[in-house]
Structures are given as structure tokens and as C-alpha cells.
Amino acid sequence: MEQEIITRQATRADLDGIMRIETSCFGPDSFSKKQFVYLITKAKGMFYIVEYQERIVAYVSLLQNDHTPNLRIYSLAVHPGFRRQKLGQHLIDKTIEFARQHNHPKITLEVNVSNPAALRLYQKNKFEPVRTINNYYADGSNAYSMHREVDCF
């Protein structure tokens, strides 16, 4: 599958495909279409999508902030029908590459404490929990705030 995927910067035309993944992955915690328009067109950072056979199957939204040198993974999602095919790893690799290119010393994120697949992916990639954020999600569940150092080569 890896030879057949295309990773590129998202455009406004990708919104429907992104929203399909968002709602299937996050349900009541989903971002709105308006939020994605902002992330794709105005936010400082990068929004990558992964396409397979002209269908959007995964994405990651990365944010840069003038108040911190760190890069934030704002959202990462893989369509349920395309999980366990290393697309999450592919997006983490793209994130690390972006962080290195833009001299970010650290990558941060928040993840649901009850999402074992995401936690395994992040821990495998040297992300460490630094604190628990209570009631972070709409259903009242907690999140881990995680980070990893970026070893620039």
C-alpha cells in the first residue's frame, strides 16, 4: 500500500473527505467544518492528508505558535477502514520531518487516556506523558499531555 499512497498539503477542496474521517474517529469530539477551514487556510503550521486511490484516508494537523518554539500535533486521524497499515506512523514521520525542517525542539500533543492504539503509536515514537488533563473531551474523559524532543540532524 505504501507505494500507492500520496501525502500532500490539504486544501479547502479536501474538507468533505477530512470530515468523513473526523466524524468516524471522534464522534461528539469532532471539529467542525469551520474549524478545519481555519486549520487548512489560516493556521500557522501544516495540514497533511494521505490519499489512497484518490480517497482521503488519514490526516494530521500541525500547529506552530509564536509564543512557543514547539510544534503541536493538533489532530491526527486514520479512517477506521485503513488502520493497522502504518498510516499513523507515516504521519508521525512526516511530523518529525516537519519539526526538524522548522527547528522545533519539541513536539506536543493531547491524547485520550482511553485510546490504547494512539498511546502505543505515540509511545513507540518517544512521546512521553507529562501530565493528565481532567475532563478534556466532550464526554468528560481525560487526556494525557505528551511531548517528545526532536533530535535535529
PDB file of C-alpha atoms in Angstrom:
ATOM      1  CA  MET A   1       0.000   0.000   0.000  1.00  0.00           C
ATOM      2  CA  GLU A   2       2.832   2.427   0.801  1.00  0.00           C
ATOM      3  CA  GLN A   3       3.781   2.904  -2.869  1.00  0.00           C
ATOM      4  CA  GLU A   4       0.184   3.759  -3.663  1.00  0.00           C
ATOM      5  CA  ILE A   5      -0.342   6.494  -1.072  1.00  0.00           C
ATOM      6  CA  ILE A   6       0.056  10.182  -1.752  1.00  0.00           C
ATOM      7  CA  THR A   7       0.810  12.591   1.075  1.00  0.00           C
ATOM      8  CA  ARG A   8       0.238  16.256   0.375  1.00  0.00           C
ATOM      9  CA  GLN A   9      -0.828  19.513   1.944  1.00  0.00           C
ATOM     10  CA  ALA A  10      -4.592  19.757   2.417  1.00  0.00           C
ATOM     11  CA  THR A  11      -6.711  22.259   0.521  1.00  0.00           C
ATOM     12  CA  ARG A  12     -10.219  23.526   1.099  1.00  0.00           C
ATOM     13  CA  ALA A  13     -11.427  21.057  -1.567  1.00  0.00           C
ATOM     14  CA  ASP A  14     -10.435  18.197   0.779  1.00  0.00           C
ATOM     15  CA  LEU A  15     -12.922  19.194   3.503  1.00  0.00           C
ATOM     16  CA  ASP A  16     -15.574  16.542   2.828  1.00  0.00           C
ATOM     17  CA  GLY A  17     -13.036  13.722   2.960  1.00  0.00           C
ATOM     18  CA  ILE A  18     -11.454  15.136   6.106  1.00  0.00           C
ATOM     19  CA  MET A  19     -14.863  15.491   7.769  1.00  0.00           C
ATOM     20  CA  ARG A  20     -15.724  11.845   6.993  1.00  0.00           C
ATOM     21  CA  ILE A  21     -12.603  10.725   8.844  1.00  0.00           C
ATOM     22  CA  GLU A  22     -13.129  13.207  11.674  1.00  0.00           C
ATOM     23  CA  THR A  23     -16.688  12.150  12.473  1.00  0.00           C
ATOM     24  CA  SER A  24     -15.937   8.428  12.180  1.00  0.00           C
ATOM     25  CA  CYS A  25     -12.942   8.752  14.524  1.00  0.00           C
ATOM     26  CA  PHE A  26     -14.035  11.350  17.064  1.00  0.00           C
ATOM     27  CA  GLY A  27     -17.851  11.431  17.119  1.00  0.00           C
ATOM     28  CA  PRO A  28     -19.028  14.120  19.572  1.00  0.00           C
ATOM     29  CA  ASP A  29     -15.471  15.463  19.961  1.00  0.00           C
ATOM     30  CA  SER A  30     -15.229  16.179  16.218  1.00  0.00           C
ATOM     31  CA  PHE A  31     -14.048  19.524  14.990  1.00  0.00           C
ATOM     32  CA  SER A  32     -16.468  21.488  12.837  1.00  0.00           C
ATOM     33  CA  LYS A  33     -16.040  22.167   9.140  1.00  0.00           C
ATOM     34  CA  LYS A  34     -15.416  25.819  10.066  1.00  0.00           C
ATOM     35  CA  GLN A  35     -12.539  24.784  12.351  1.00  0.00           C
ATOM     36  CA  PHE A  36     -10.994  22.723   9.560  1.00  0.00           C
ATOM     37  CA  VAL A  37     -11.301  25.613   7.095  1.00  0.00           C
ATOM     38  CA  TYR A  38      -9.292  27.698   9.557  1.00  0.00           C
ATOM     39  CA  LEU A  39      -6.692  24.947  10.120  1.00  0.00           C
ATOM     40  CA  ILE A  40      -6.219  24.448   6.376  1.00  0.00           C
ATOM     41  CA  THR A  41      -6.310  28.053   5.174  1.00  0.00           C
ATOM     42  CA  LYS A  42      -5.225  30.330   8.023  1.00  0.00           C
ATOM     43  CA  ALA A  43      -3.486  28.495  10.853  1.00  0.00           C
ATOM     44  CA  LYS A  44       0.282  28.661  11.090  1.00  0.00           C
ATOM     45  CA  GLY A  45       1.639  25.174  10.548  1.00  0.00           C
ATOM     46  CA  MET A  46       0.877  22.338   8.171  1.00  0.00           C
ATOM     47  CA  PHE A  47      -2.108  20.137   7.391  1.00  0.00           C
ATOM     48  CA  TYR A  48      -1.158  16.889   5.628  1.00  0.00           C
ATOM     49  CA  ILE A  49      -3.603  14.444   4.123  1.00  0.00           C
ATOM     50  CA  VAL A  50      -2.939  10.906   2.946  1.00  0.00           C
ATOM     51  CA  GLU A  51      -4.737   9.720  -0.177  1.00  0.00           C
ATOM     52  CA  TYR A  52      -5.181   6.151  -1.322  1.00  0.00           C
ATOM     53  CA  GLN A  53      -6.867   5.550  -4.671  1.00  0.00           C
ATOM     54  CA  GLU A  54      -7.983   9.206  -4.746  1.00  0.00           C
ATOM     55  CA  ARG A  55      -9.678   8.877  -1.344  1.00  0.00           C
ATOM     56  CA  ILE A  56      -8.552  10.733   1.776  1.00  0.00           C
ATOM     57  CA  VAL A  57      -7.773   8.075   4.379  1.00  0.00           C
ATOM     58  CA  ALA A  58      -5.745   9.932   7.040  1.00  0.00           C
ATOM     59  CA  TYR A  59      -4.637  13.389   8.105  1.00  0.00           C
ATOM     60  CA  VAL A  60      -2.539  15.293  10.593  1.00  0.00           C
ATOM     61  CA  SER A  61      -2.876  18.951  11.561  1.00  0.00           C
ATOM     62  CA  LEU A  62       0.307  20.560  12.893  1.00  0.00           C
ATOM     63  CA  LEU A  63       0.311  23.950  14.583  1.00  0.00           C
ATOM     64  CA  GLN A  64       3.116  26.414  15.116  1.00  0.00           C
ATOM     65  CA  ASN A  65       2.665  29.141  17.693  1.00  0.00           C
ATOM     66  CA  ASP A  66       4.554  32.411  18.013  1.00  0.00           C
ATOM     67  CA  HIS A  67       4.524  32.022  21.818  1.00  0.00           C
ATOM     68  CA  THR A  68       6.407  28.704  21.899  1.00  0.00           C
ATOM     69  CA  PRO A  69       9.130  27.129  19.773  1.00  0.00           C
ATOM     70  CA  ASN A  70       7.353  23.753  19.941  1.00  0.00           C
ATOM     71  CA  LEU A  71       5.272  22.093  17.235  1.00  0.00           C
ATOM     72  CA  ARG A  72       1.852  20.785  18.256  1.00  0.00           C
ATOM     73  CA  ILE A  73       0.042  17.836  16.757  1.00  0.00           C
ATOM     74  CA  TYR A  74      -3.417  19.323  16.902  1.00  0.00           C
ATOM     75  CA  SER A  75      -5.184  16.337  15.402  1.00  0.00           C
ATOM     76  CA  LEU A  76      -4.180  13.049  13.802  1.00  0.00           C
ATOM     77  CA  ALA A  77      -6.712  10.561  12.452  1.00  0.00           C
ATOM     78  CA  VAL A  78      -6.774   7.457  10.279  1.00  0.00           C
ATOM     79  CA  HIS A  79     -10.040   6.240   8.764  1.00  0.00           C
ATOM     80  CA  PRO A  80     -11.138   3.093  10.667  1.00  0.00           C
ATOM     81  CA  GLY A  81     -11.080   1.033   7.464  1.00  0.00           C
ATOM     82  CA  PHE A  82      -7.408   1.892   6.894  1.00  0.00           C
ATOM     83  CA  ARG A  83      -5.950   1.338  10.335  1.00  0.00           C
ATOM     84  CA  ARG A  84      -3.080  -1.077  11.028  1.00  0.00           C
ATOM     85  CA  GLN A  85      -1.447  -0.155   7.713  1.00  0.00           C
ATOM     86  CA  LYS A  86       1.216   2.150   9.178  1.00  0.00           C
ATOM     87  CA  LEU A  87      -0.519   5.367   8.086  1.00  0.00           C
ATOM     88  CA  GLY A  88      -0.361   6.778  11.619  1.00  0.00           C
ATOM     89  CA  GLN A  89       3.375   6.019  11.667  1.00  0.00           C
ATOM     90  CA  HIS A  90       3.744   7.639   8.259  1.00  0.00           C
ATOM     91  CA  LEU A  91       2.118  10.830   9.572  1.00  0.00           C
ATOM     92  CA  ILE A  92       4.304  10.816  12.701  1.00  0.00           C
ATOM     93  CA  ASP A  93       7.352  10.507  10.430  1.00  0.00           C
ATOM     94  CA  LYS A  94       6.118  13.494   8.375  1.00  0.00           C
ATOM     95  CA  THR A  95       5.552  15.428  11.609  1.00  0.00           C
ATOM     96  CA  ILE A  96       9.089  14.769  12.852  1.00  0.00           C
ATOM     97  CA  GLU A  97      10.497  15.732   9.456  1.00  0.00           C
ATOM     98  CA  PHE A  98       8.488  18.986   9.504  1.00  0.00           C
ATOM     99  CA  ALA A  99       9.663  19.738  13.069  1.00  0.00           C
ATOM    100  CA  ARG A 100      13.287  19.227  12.067  1.00  0.00           C
ATOM    101  CA  GLN A 101      12.940  21.406   8.958  1.00  0.00           C
ATOM    102  CA  HIS A 102      11.451  24.223  11.022  1.00  0.00           C
ATOM    103  CA  ASN A 103      13.780  23.869  14.030  1.00  0.00           C
ATOM    104  CA  HIS A 104      11.131  22.915  16.572  1.00  0.00           C
ATOM    105  CA  PRO A 105      12.881  21.456  19.635  1.00  0.00           C
ATOM    106  CA  LYS A 106       9.804  19.574  20.854  1.00  0.00           C
ATOM    107  CA  ILE A 107       6.517  18.122  19.560  1.00  0.00           C
ATOM    108  CA  THR A 108       3.487  18.208  21.863  1.00  0.00           C
ATOM    109  CA  LEU A 109       0.009  16.674  21.725  1.00  0.00           C
ATOM    110  CA  GLU A 110      -3.009  15.650  23.764  1.00  0.00           C
ATOM    111  CA  VAL A 111      -4.489  12.144  23.547  1.00  0.00           C
ATOM    112  CA  ASN A 112      -7.440  10.427  25.193  1.00  0.00           C
ATOM    113  CA  VAL A 113      -6.252   8.279  28.101  1.00  0.00           C
ATOM    114  CA  SER A 114      -8.603   5.532  26.866  1.00  0.00           C
ATOM    115  CA  ASN A 115      -7.195   5.340  23.311  1.00  0.00           C
ATOM    116  CA  PRO A 116      -4.692   2.464  23.565  1.00  0.00           C
ATOM    117  CA  ALA A 117      -3.871   2.375  19.829  1.00  0.00           C
ATOM    118  CA  ALA A 118      -2.922   6.061  19.769  1.00  0.00           C
ATOM    119  CA  LEU A 119      -0.989   5.748  23.021  1.00  0.00           C
ATOM    120  CA  ARG A 120       1.027   2.821  21.608  1.00  0.00           C
ATOM    121  CA  LEU A 121       1.817   4.789  18.453  1.00  0.00           C
ATOM    122  CA  TYR A 122       2.968   7.843  20.382  1.00  0.00           C
ATOM    123  CA  GLN A 123       4.963   5.916  22.976  1.00  0.00           C
ATOM    124  CA  LYS A 124       6.665   3.894  20.227  1.00  0.00           C
ATOM    125  CA  ASN A 125       7.752   7.254  18.794  1.00  0.00           C
ATOM    126  CA  LYS A 126       9.278   8.509  22.058  1.00  0.00           C
ATOM    127  CA  PHE A 127       6.347  10.640  23.223  1.00  0.00           C
ATOM    128  CA  GLU A 128       6.091  10.734  26.999  1.00  0.00           C
ATOM    129  CA  PRO A 129       3.112  11.772  29.129  1.00  0.00           C
ATOM    130  CA  VAL A 130       3.876  14.910  31.111  1.00  0.00           C
ATOM    131  CA  ARG A 131       0.503  15.444  32.784  1.00  0.00           C
ATOM    132  CA  THR A 132      -3.124  14.387  32.810  1.00  0.00           C
ATOM    133  CA  ILE A 133      -5.786  16.923  31.815  1.00  0.00           C
ATOM    134  CA  ASN A 134      -9.098  16.144  33.512  1.00  0.00           C
ATOM    135  CA  ASN A 135     -12.385  16.460  31.598  1.00  0.00           C
ATOM    136  CA  TYR A 136     -10.607  17.326  28.354  1.00  0.00           C
ATOM    137  CA  TYR A 137     -13.128  15.703  25.991  1.00  0.00           C
ATOM    138  CA  ALA A 138     -16.870  16.312  25.487  1.00  0.00           C
ATOM    139  CA  ASP A 139     -17.759  13.061  27.276  1.00  0.00           C
ATOM    140  CA  GLY A 140     -15.720  14.108  30.328  1.00  0.00           C
ATOM    141  CA  SER A 141     -12.816  11.753  29.669  1.00  0.00           C
ATOM    142  CA  ASN A 142      -9.258  12.753  30.459  1.00  0.00           C
ATOM    143  CA  ALA A 143      -6.311  13.369  28.170  1.00  0.00           C
ATOM    144  CA  TYR A 144      -2.605  12.933  28.514  1.00  0.00           C
ATOM    145  CA  SER A 145      -0.482  15.860  27.500  1.00  0.00           C
ATOM    146  CA  MET A 146       2.535  14.271  25.815  1.00  0.00           C
ATOM    147  CA  HIS A 147       5.738  15.512  24.259  1.00  0.00           C
ATOM    148  CA  ARG A 148       8.918  14.324  22.620  1.00  0.00           C
ATOM    149  CA  GLU A 149      12.203  16.009  21.972  1.00  0.00           C
ATOM    150  CA  VAL A 150      13.159  16.487  18.338  1.00  0.00           C
ATOM    151  CA  ASP A 151      16.654  15.274  17.679  1.00  0.00           C
ATOM    152  CA  CYS A 152      17.761  17.502  14.837  1.00  0.00           C
ATOM    153  CA  PHE A 153      20.347  16.011  12.488  1.00  0.00           C
TER     154      PHE A 153
END
